[in-house]
Coordinates of C-alpha atoms and ligand atoms in Angstrom, one line a residue:
X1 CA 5.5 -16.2 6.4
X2 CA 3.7 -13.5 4.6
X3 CA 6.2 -11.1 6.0
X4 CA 8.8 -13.0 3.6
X5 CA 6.9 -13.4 1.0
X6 CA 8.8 -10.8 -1.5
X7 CA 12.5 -11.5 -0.9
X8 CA 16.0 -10.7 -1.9
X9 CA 18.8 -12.7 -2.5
X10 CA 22.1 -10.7 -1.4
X11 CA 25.2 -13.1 -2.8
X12 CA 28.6 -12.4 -0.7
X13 CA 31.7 -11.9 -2.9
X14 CA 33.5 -10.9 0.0
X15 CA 32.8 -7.1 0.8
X16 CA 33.3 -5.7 4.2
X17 CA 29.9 -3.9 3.3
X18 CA 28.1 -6.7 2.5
X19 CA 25.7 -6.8 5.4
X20 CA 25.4 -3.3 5.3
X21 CA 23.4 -4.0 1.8
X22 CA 20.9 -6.5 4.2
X23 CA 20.1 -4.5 6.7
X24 CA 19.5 -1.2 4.2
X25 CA 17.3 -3.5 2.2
X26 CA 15.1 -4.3 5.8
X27 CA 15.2 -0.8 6.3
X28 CA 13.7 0.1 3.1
X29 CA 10.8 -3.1 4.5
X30 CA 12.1 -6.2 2.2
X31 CA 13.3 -9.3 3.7
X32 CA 16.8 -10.5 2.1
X33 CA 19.1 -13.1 3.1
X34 CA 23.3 -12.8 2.7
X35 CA 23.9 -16.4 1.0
X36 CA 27.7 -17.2 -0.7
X37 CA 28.4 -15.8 -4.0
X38 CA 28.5 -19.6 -5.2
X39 CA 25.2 -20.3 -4.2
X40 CA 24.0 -23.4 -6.2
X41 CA 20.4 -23.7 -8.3
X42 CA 18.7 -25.5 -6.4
X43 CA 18.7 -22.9 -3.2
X44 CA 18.5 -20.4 -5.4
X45 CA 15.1 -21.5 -6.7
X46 CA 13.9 -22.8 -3.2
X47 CA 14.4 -19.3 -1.7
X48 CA 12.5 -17.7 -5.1
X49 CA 13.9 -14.2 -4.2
X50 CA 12.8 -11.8 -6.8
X51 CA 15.9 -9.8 -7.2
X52 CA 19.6 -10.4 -6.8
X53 CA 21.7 -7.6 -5.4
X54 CA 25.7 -9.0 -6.0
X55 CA 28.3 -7.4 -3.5
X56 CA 31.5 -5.8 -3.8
X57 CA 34.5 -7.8 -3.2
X58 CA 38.3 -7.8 -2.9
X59 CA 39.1 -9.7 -6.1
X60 CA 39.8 -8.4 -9.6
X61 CA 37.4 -9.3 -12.1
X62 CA 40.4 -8.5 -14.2
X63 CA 42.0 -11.1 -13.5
X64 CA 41.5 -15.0 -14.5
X65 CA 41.9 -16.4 -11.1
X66 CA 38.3 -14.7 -9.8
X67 CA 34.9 -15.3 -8.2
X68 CA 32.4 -16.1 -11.0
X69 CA 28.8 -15.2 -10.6
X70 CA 26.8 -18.2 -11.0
X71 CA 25.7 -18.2 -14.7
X72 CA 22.1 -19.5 -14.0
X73 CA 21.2 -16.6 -12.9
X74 CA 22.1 -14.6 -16.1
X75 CA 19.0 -16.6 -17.2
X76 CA 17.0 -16.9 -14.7
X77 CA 14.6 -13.7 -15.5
X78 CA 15.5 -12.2 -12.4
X79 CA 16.5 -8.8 -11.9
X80 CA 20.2 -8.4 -10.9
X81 CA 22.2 -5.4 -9.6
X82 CA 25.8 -5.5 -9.0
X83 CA 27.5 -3.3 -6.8
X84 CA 31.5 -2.7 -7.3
X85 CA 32.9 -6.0 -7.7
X86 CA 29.4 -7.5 -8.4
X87 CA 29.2 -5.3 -11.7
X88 CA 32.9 -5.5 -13.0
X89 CA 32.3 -9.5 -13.1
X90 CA 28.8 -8.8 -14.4
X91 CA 30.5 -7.0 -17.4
X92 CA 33.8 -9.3 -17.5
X93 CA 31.4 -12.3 -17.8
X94 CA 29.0 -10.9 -20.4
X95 CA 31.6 -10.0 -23.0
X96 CA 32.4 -6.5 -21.9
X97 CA 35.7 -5.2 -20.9
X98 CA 37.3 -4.6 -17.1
X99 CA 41.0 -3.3 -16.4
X100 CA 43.2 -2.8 -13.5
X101 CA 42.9 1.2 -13.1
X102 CA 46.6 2.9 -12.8
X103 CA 44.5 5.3 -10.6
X104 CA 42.7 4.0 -7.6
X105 CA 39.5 6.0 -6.6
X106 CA 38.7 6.2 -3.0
X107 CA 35.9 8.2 -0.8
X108 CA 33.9 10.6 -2.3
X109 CA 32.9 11.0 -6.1
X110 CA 30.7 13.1 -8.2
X111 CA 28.6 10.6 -11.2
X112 CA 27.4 12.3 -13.9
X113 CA 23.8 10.9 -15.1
X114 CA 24.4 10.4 -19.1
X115 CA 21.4 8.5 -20.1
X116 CA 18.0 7.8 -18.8
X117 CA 17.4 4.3 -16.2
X118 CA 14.2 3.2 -14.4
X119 CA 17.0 2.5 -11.3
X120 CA 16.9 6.1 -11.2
X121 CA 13.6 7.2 -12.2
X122 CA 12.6 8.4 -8.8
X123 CA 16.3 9.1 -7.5
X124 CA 16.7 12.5 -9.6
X125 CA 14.9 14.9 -8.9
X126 CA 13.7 15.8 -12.4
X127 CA 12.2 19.6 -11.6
X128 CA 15.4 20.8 -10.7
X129 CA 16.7 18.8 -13.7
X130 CA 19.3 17.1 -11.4
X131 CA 21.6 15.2 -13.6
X132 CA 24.5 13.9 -11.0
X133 CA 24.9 11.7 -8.2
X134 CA 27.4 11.8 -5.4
X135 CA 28.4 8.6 -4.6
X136 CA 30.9 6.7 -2.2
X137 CA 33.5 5.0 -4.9
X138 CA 36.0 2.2 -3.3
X139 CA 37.5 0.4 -6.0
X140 CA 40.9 -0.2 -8.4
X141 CA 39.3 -2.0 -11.5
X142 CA 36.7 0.0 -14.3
X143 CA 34.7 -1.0 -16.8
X144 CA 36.1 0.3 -20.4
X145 CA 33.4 -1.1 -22.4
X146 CA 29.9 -2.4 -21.4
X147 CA 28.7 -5.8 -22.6
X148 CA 26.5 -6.4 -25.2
X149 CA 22.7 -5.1 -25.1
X150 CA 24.2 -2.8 -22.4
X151 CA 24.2 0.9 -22.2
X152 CA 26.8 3.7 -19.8
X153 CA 24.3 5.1 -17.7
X154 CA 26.4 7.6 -15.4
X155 CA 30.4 8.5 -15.4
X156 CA 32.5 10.0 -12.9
X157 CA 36.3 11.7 -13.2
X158 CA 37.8 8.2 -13.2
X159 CA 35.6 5.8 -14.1
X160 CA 34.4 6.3 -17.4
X161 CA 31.2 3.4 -16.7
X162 CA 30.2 4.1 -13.3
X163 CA 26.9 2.8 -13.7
X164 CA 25.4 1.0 -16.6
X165 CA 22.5 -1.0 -17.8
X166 CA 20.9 -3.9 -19.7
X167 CA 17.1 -2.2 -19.2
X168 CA 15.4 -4.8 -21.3
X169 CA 16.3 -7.6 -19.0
X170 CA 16.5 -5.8 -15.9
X171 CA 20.7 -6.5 -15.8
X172 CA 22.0 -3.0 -13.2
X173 CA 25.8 -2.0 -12.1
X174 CA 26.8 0.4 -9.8
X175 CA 31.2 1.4 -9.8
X176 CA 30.0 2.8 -6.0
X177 CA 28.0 1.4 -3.4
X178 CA 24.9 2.6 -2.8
X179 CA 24.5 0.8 0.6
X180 CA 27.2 3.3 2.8
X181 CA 25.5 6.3 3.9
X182 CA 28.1 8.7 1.9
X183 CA 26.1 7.7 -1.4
X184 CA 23.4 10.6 -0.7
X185 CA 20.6 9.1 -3.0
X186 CA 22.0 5.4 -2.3
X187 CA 19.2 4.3 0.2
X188 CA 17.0 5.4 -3.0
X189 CA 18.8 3.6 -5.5
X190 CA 18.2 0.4 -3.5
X191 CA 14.5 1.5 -3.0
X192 CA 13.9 1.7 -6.5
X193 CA 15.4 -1.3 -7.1
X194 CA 13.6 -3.6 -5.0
X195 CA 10.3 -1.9 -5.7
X196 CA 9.9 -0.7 -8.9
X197 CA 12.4 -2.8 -11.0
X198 CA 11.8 -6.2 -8.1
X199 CA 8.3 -5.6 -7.5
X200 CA 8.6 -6.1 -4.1
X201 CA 5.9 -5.2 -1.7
X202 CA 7.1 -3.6 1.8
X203 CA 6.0 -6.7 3.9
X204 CA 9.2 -7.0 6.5
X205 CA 8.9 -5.3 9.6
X206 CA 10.5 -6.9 12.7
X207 CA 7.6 -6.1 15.2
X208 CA 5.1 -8.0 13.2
X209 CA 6.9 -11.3 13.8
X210 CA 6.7 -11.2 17.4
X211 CA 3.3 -13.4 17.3
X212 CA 4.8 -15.3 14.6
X213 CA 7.8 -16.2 16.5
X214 CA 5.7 -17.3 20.0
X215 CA 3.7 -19.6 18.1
X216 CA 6.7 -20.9 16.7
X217 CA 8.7 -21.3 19.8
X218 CA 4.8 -22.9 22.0
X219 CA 5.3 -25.6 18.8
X220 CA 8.5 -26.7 18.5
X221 CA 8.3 -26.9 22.4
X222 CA 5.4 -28.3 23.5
X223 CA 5.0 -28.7 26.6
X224 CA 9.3 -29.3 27.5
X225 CA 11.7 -26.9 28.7
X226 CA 13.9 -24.9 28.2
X227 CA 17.1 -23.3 29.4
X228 CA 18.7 -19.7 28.5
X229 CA 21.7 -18.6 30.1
X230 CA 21.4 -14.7 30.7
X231 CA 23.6 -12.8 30.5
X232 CA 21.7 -9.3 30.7
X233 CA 22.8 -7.8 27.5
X234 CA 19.8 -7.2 24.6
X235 CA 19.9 -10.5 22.6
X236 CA 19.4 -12.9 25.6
X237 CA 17.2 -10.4 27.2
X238 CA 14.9 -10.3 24.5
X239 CA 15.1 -13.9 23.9
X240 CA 13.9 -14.2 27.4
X241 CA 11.1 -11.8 27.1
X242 CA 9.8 -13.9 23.8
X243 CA 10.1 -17.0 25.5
X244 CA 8.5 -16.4 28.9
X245 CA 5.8 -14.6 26.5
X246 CA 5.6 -18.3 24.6
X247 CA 6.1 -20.3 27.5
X248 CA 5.8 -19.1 30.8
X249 CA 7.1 -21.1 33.7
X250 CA 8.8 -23.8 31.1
X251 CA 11.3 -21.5 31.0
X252 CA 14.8 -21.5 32.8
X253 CA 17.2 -18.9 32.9
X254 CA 20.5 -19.7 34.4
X255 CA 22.6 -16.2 35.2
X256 CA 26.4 -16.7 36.1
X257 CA 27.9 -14.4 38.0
X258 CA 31.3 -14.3 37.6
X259 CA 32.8 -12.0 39.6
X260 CA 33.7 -9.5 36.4
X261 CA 30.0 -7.7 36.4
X262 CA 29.7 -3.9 36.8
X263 CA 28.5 -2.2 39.7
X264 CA 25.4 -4.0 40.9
X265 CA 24.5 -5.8 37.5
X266 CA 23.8 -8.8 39.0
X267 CA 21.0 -6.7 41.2
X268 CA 19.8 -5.2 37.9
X269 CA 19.3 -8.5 36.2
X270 CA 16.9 -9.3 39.1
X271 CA 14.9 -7.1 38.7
X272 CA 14.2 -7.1 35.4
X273 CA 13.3 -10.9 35.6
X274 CA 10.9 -9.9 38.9
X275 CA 9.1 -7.9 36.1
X276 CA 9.0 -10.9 33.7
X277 CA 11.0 -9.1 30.9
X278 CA 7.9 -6.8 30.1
X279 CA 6.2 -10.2 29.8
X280 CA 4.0 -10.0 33.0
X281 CA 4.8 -14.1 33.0
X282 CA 7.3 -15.0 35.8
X283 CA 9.7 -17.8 35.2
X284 CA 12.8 -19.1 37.1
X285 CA 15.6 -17.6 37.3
X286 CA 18.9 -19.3 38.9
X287 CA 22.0 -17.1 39.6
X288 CA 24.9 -18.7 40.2
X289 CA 28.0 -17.2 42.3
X290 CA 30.9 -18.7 40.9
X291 CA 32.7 -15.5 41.4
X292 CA 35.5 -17.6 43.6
X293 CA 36.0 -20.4 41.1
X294 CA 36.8 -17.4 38.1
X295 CA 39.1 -15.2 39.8
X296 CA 41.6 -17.9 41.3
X297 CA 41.6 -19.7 38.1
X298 CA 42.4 -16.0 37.2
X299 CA 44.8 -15.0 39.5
X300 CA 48.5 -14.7 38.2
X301 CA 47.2 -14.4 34.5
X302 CA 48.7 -11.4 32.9
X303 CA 47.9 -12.6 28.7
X304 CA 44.8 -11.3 27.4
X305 CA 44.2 -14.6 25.3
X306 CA 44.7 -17.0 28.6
X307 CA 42.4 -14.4 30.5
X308 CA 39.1 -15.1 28.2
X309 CA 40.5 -18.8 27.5
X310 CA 39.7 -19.3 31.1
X311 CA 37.3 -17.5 31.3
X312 CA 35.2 -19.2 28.4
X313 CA 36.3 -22.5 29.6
X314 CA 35.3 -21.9 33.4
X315 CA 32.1 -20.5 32.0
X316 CA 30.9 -23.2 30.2
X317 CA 32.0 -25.9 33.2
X318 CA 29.9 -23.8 35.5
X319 CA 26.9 -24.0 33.1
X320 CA 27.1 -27.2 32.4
X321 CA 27.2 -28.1 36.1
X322 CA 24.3 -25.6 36.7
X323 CA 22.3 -27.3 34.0
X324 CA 22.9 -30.9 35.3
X325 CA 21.1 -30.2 38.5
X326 CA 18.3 -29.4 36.4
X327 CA 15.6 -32.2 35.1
X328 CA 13.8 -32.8 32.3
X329 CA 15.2 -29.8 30.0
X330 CA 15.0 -30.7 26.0
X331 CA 15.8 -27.0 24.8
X332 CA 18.6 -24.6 24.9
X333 CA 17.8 -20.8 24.0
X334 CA 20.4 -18.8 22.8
X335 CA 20.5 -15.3 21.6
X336 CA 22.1 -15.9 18.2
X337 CA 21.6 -13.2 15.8
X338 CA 22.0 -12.4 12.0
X339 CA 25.6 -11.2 12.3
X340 CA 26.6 -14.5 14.1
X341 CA 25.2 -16.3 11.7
X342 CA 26.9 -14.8 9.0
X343 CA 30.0 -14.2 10.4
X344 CA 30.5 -17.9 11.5
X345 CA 29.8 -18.7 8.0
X346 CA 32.1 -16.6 6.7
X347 CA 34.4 -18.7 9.4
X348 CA 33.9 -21.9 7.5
X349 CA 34.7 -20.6 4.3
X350 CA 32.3 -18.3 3.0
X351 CA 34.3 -15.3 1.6
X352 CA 33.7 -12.4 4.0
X353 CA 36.4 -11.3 5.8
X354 CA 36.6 -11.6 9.1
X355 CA 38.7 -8.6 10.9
X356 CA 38.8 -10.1 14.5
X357 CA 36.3 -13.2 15.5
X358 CA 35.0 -12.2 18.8
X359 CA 34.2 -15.0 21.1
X360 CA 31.0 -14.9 23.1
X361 CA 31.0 -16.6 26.3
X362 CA 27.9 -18.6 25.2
X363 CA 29.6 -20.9 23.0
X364 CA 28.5 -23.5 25.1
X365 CA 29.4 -27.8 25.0
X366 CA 27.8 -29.6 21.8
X367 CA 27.3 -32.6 24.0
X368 CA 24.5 -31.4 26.5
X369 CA 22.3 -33.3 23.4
X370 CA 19.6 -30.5 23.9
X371 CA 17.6 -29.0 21.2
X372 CA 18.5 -25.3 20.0
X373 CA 15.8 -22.6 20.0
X374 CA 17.3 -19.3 18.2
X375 CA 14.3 -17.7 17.9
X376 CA 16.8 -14.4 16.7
X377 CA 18.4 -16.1 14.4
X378 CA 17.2 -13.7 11.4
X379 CA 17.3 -10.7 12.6
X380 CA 19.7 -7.5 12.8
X381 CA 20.9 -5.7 16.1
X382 CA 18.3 -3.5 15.4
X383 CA 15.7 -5.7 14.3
X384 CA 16.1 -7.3 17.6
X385 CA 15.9 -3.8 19.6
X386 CA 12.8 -2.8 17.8
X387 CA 11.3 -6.8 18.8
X388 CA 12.5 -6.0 22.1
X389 CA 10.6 -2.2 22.4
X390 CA 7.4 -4.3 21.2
X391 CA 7.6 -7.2 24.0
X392 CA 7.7 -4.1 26.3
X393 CA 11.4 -4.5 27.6
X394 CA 12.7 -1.3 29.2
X395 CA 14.8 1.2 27.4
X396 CA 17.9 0.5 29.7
X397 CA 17.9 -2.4 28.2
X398 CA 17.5 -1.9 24.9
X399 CA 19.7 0.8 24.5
X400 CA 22.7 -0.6 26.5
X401 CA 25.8 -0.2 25.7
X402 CA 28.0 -4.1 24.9
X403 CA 29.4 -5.3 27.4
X404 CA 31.8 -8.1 26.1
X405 CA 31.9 -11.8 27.7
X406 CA 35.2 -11.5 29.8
X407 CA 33.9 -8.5 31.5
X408 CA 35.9 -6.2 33.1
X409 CA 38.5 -9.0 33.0
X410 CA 39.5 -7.3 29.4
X411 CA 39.3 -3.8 31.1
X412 CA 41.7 -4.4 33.5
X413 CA 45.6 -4.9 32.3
X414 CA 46.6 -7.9 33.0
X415 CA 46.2 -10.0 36.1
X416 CA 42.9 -9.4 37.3
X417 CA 42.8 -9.0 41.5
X418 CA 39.5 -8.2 43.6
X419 CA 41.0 -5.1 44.7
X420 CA 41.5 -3.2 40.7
X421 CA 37.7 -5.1 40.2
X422 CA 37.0 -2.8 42.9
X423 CA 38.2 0.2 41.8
X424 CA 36.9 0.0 38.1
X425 CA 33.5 -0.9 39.4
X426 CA 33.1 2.4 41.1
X427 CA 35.0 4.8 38.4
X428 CA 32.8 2.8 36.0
X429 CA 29.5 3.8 37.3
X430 CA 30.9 7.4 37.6
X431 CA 31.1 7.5 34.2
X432 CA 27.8 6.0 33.6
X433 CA 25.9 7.7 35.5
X434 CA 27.2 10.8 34.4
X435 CA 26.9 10.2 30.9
X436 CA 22.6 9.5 31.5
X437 CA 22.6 12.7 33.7
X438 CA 23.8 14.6 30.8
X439 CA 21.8 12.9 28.1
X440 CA 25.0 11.2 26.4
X441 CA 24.8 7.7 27.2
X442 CA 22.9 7.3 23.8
X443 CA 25.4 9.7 22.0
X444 CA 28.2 7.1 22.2
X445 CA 28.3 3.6 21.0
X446 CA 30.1 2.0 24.1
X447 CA 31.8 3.8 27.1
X448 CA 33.4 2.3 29.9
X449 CA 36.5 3.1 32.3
X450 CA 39.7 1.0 31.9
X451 CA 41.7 0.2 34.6
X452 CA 45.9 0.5 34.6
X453 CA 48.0 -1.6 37.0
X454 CA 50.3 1.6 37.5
X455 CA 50.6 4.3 40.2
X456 CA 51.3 7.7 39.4
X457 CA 51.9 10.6 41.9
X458 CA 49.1 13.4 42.9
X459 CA 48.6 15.7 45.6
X460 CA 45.6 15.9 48.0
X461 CA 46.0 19.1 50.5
X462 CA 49.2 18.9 51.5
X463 CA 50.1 15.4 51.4
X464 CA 51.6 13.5 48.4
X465 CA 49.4 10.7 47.0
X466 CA 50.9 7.7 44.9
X467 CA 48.0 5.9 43.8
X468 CA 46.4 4.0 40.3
X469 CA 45.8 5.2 36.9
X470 CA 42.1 4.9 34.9
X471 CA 41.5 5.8 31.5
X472 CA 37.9 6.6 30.3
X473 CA 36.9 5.0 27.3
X474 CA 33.8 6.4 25.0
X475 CA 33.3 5.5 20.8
X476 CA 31.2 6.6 18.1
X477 CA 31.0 3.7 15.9
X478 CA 28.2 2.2 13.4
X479 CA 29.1 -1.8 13.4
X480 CA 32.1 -2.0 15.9
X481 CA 34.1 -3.0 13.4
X482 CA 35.9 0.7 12.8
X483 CA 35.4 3.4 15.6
X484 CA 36.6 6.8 16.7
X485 CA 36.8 8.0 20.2
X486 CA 34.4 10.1 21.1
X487 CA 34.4 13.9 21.2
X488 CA 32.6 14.5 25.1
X489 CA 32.7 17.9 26.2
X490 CA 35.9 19.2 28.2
X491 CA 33.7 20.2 30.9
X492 CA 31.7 16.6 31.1
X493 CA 35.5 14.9 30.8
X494 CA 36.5 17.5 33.9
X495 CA 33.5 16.6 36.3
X496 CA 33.7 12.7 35.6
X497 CA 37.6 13.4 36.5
X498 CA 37.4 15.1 39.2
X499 CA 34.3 12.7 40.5
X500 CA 36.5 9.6 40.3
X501 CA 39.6 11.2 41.6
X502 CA 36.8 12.0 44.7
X503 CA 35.3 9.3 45.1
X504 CA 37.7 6.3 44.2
X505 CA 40.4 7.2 46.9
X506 CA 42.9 4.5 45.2
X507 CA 42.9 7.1 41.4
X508 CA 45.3 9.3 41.4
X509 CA 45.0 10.1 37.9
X510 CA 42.5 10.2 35.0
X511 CA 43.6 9.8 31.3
X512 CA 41.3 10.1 28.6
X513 CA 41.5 7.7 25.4
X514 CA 41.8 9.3 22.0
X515 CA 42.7 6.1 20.0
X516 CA 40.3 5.3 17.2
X517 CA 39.9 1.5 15.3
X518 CA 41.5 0.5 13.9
X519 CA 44.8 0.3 14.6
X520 CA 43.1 0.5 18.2
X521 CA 40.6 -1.8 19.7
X522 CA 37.4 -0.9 21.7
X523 CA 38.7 -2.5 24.7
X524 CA 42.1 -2.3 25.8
X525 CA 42.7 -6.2 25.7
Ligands
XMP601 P1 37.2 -4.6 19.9 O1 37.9 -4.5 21.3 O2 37.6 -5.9 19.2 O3 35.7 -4.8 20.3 O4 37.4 -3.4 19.1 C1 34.6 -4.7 19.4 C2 33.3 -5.0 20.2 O5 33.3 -6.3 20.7 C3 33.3 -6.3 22.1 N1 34.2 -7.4 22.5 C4 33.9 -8.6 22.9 N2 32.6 -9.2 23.0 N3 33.6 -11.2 23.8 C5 32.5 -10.5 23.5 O6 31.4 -11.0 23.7 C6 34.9 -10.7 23.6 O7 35.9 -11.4 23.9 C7 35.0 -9.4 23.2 N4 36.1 -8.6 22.9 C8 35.6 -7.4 22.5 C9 33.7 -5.0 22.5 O8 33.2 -4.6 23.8 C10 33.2 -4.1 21.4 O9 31.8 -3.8 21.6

């Protein structure tokens, strides 16, 4: 694909920022892929990236028992940049010198620029003679002495090389990363890297694959068909929009309702199909009430775990069951994307770390023998919003908020009855609507309304109440992997309080959450 014609190879030693680097690189307009920091010759030459951007990491290039960076690509006339970890290996392994530091340096830093780089060359701003960077440091080994052929470009209070250079053969280290958003010229950095020193031309942009990808999909499926289960969240919806653009009425979505939607969602999904996902093709959609089968298999479950163990379990029994009525289907769509990819990698081995695996309920029975289309399979969450703007898909869709497989089985404390379902639909969709009515809905990250099996006294006129207990929920967050709650005005907090407490005749009480993650979780199970 012309689109991937100038590429970068990002090689994972293990940094929670890793991807962080990918997707700042498709920002800047350069396709990259995240493969393992042990990636072998052979791929490397068959992906032909022209530039190598190495990633921080929790080991210690100090140490013997490390994560090498392959040594044909010391050779292979290909720019390299290592970031952190990827530079104190770069030094350890080309004959410089790395130690454990007695003094660890943490959040912000100021680097001063001692010597002239082309990584910086249109990072300072030379008018105003700017000679300092302020970068994001996260690190407890330094560099005391560069290798060979290499030069201390910058310095900050506690790392005496925090950046330096081999210019001749195009050989770059960074002590911070350039890739958080705390490094104020780091976005730059990268730029110049992957243009100037790289070469690369600005060729990725996610909305010119969307042709690419339909003429894709019409090959590999002919004239077969092919099955997506929907669940109304982005990723399937835009895989549906891209399919029934591709292939019409050879598509079939199966939607399961299982009993643990929000208010009216399985409505909503409706009528988003009845408009063809923005497609203007119509294709057939099957929902499925299997709300019955999920909560009694439900019913006296109180541990989170044996709540989405069912849950996953009954899903995929239902699906499967769905799918066997069907004929003739050779394909299954699913709405994989970049992050699964990587992270399920990283699952078998690869070095990343995984903080919590989440399972989707989508994870669906190897033996239906039917052909995978992941047409999203490459792309970021945002990638595959702005793919999803271009197909035409409405902004309530785009913009949603997650909504996590177990539904509102995980926002209700343990055993999950019809009547709490009940009550959480309607607080929930107070809280919604409330947020879009005051333009905050895409403020916060995810907010939802949690409900508590207690009952708690209250007073309504002059009789006593003794009814349940809800807690609104509402983060700020960047990658869901670290949060904090979100700061809503006292006066939107009062009026979605005193609304449910209205309204939903079984609250008695509304709590707000002020936990961040960690040591918190989003949801409450
Ligand atoms: P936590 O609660 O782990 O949630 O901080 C992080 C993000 O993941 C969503 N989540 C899930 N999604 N299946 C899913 O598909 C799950 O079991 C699950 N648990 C949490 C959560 O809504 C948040 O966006």
């Amino acid at each position: 694909m012309e689109l991937q014609k100038d590429k970068i190879l990002v090689l994972d030693f293990g940094s929670q920022y890793t991807q962080l680097i990918a997707r700042k690189l498709r920002e800047i307009g350069v396709y990259c892929e995240i493969h393992s920091h042990d990636v072998s010759k052979q791929e490397f030459e068959v992906f032909a990236p022209k530039g190598v951007i190495l990633s921080g990491g929790p080991d210690s290039a100090a140490e013997t028992n490390r994560l090498d960076i392959p040594e044909f690509l010391f050779t292979s006339n290909v720019p390299l940049l290592g970031i952190c970890y990827g530079m104190q290996a770069m030094a350890k392994q080309l004959g410089g010198e790395v130690i454990k530091s007695t003094q660890k340096e943490f959040g912000f830093a100021k680097v001063q620029i001692d010597a002239e780089s082309k990584l910086l060359d249109s990072v300072l701003d030379s008018s105003k003679n700017e000679r300092s960077l302020d970068v994001w440091m996260s690190h407890g080994d330094v560099v005391i002495s560069v290798p060979p052929g290499f030069s201390v470009v910058g310095s900050s209070a506690n790392s005496s090389v925090a950046m330096m250079a081999n210019e001749e053969r195009n050989l770059f280290g960074l002590q911070f990363h350039p890739e958080v958003h705390h490094t104020k010229q780091g976005k730059a950095i990268l730029e110049q890297f992957v243009k100037a020193v790289c070469a690369c031309e600005t060729l990725w942009n996610p909305t010119n694959i969307v042709e690419d990808l339909v003429e894709k999909i019409r090959e590999q499926v002919a004239g077969k068909k092919v099955l997506l289960g929907l669940s109304g969240g982005v990723d399937s919806s835009v895989v549906a929009a891209l399919l029934a653009r591709s292939i019409g009425d050879q598509l079939i979505c199966v939607f399961v309702d299982n009993g643990l939607l929000r208010f009216d969602e399985v409505e909503q999904v409706q009528k988003m199909v009845e408009k063809g996902f923005g497609s203007g093709s119509s294709f057939d959609l099957r929902i499925v009430d299997a709300e019955d089968v999920f909560l009694d298999r439900l019913s006296d479950t109180n541990d989170p775990e044996a709540k989405r163990k069912i849950i996953g379990n009954t899903f995929i029994e239902v699906f499967e069951k769905e799918a066997g009525k069907l004929n003739d289907i050779q394909f299954l769509a699913q709405g994989t994307i970049y992050p699964d990819v990587i992270e399920s990698a990283a699952g078998k081995g690869g070095k990343a770390h995984l903080i919590k695996s989440h399972h989707n309920v989508g994870g669906l029975p190897s033996d239906m023998s039917l052909e995978l289309i992941e047409p999203l399979r490459q792309l970021f969450k945002d990638e595959v919003r702005q793919l999803g703007r271009q197909l035409g898909l409405p902004s309530s869709i785009i913009n949603r908020h997650p909504f996590p497989g177990p539904g509102l089985a995980v926002r209700i404390l343990g055993e999950v009855k019809r009547e709490f379902l009940s009550v959480l639909r309607r607080a929930d969709k107070i809280l919604i609507d409330e947020l879009h009515n005051h333009e905050l809905y895409e403020k916060v990250s995810q907010a939802f309304v949690v409900f508590l099996p207690i009952k708690s006294v209250g007073v309504v006129g002059d009789s006593r109440r003794y009814d349940y207990v809800v807690s609104l929920r509402a983060v700020e967050t960047l990658d869901f992997m670290t949060a904090t709650w979100a700061r809503l005005p006292h006066e939107f907090l009062d009026l979605v309080s005193r609304r449910i407490m209205n309204e939903v005749e079984e609250v008695s009480r509304v709590t707000y959450d002020i936990s961040s993650k960690p040591p918190s979780t989003i949801e409450w199970e």
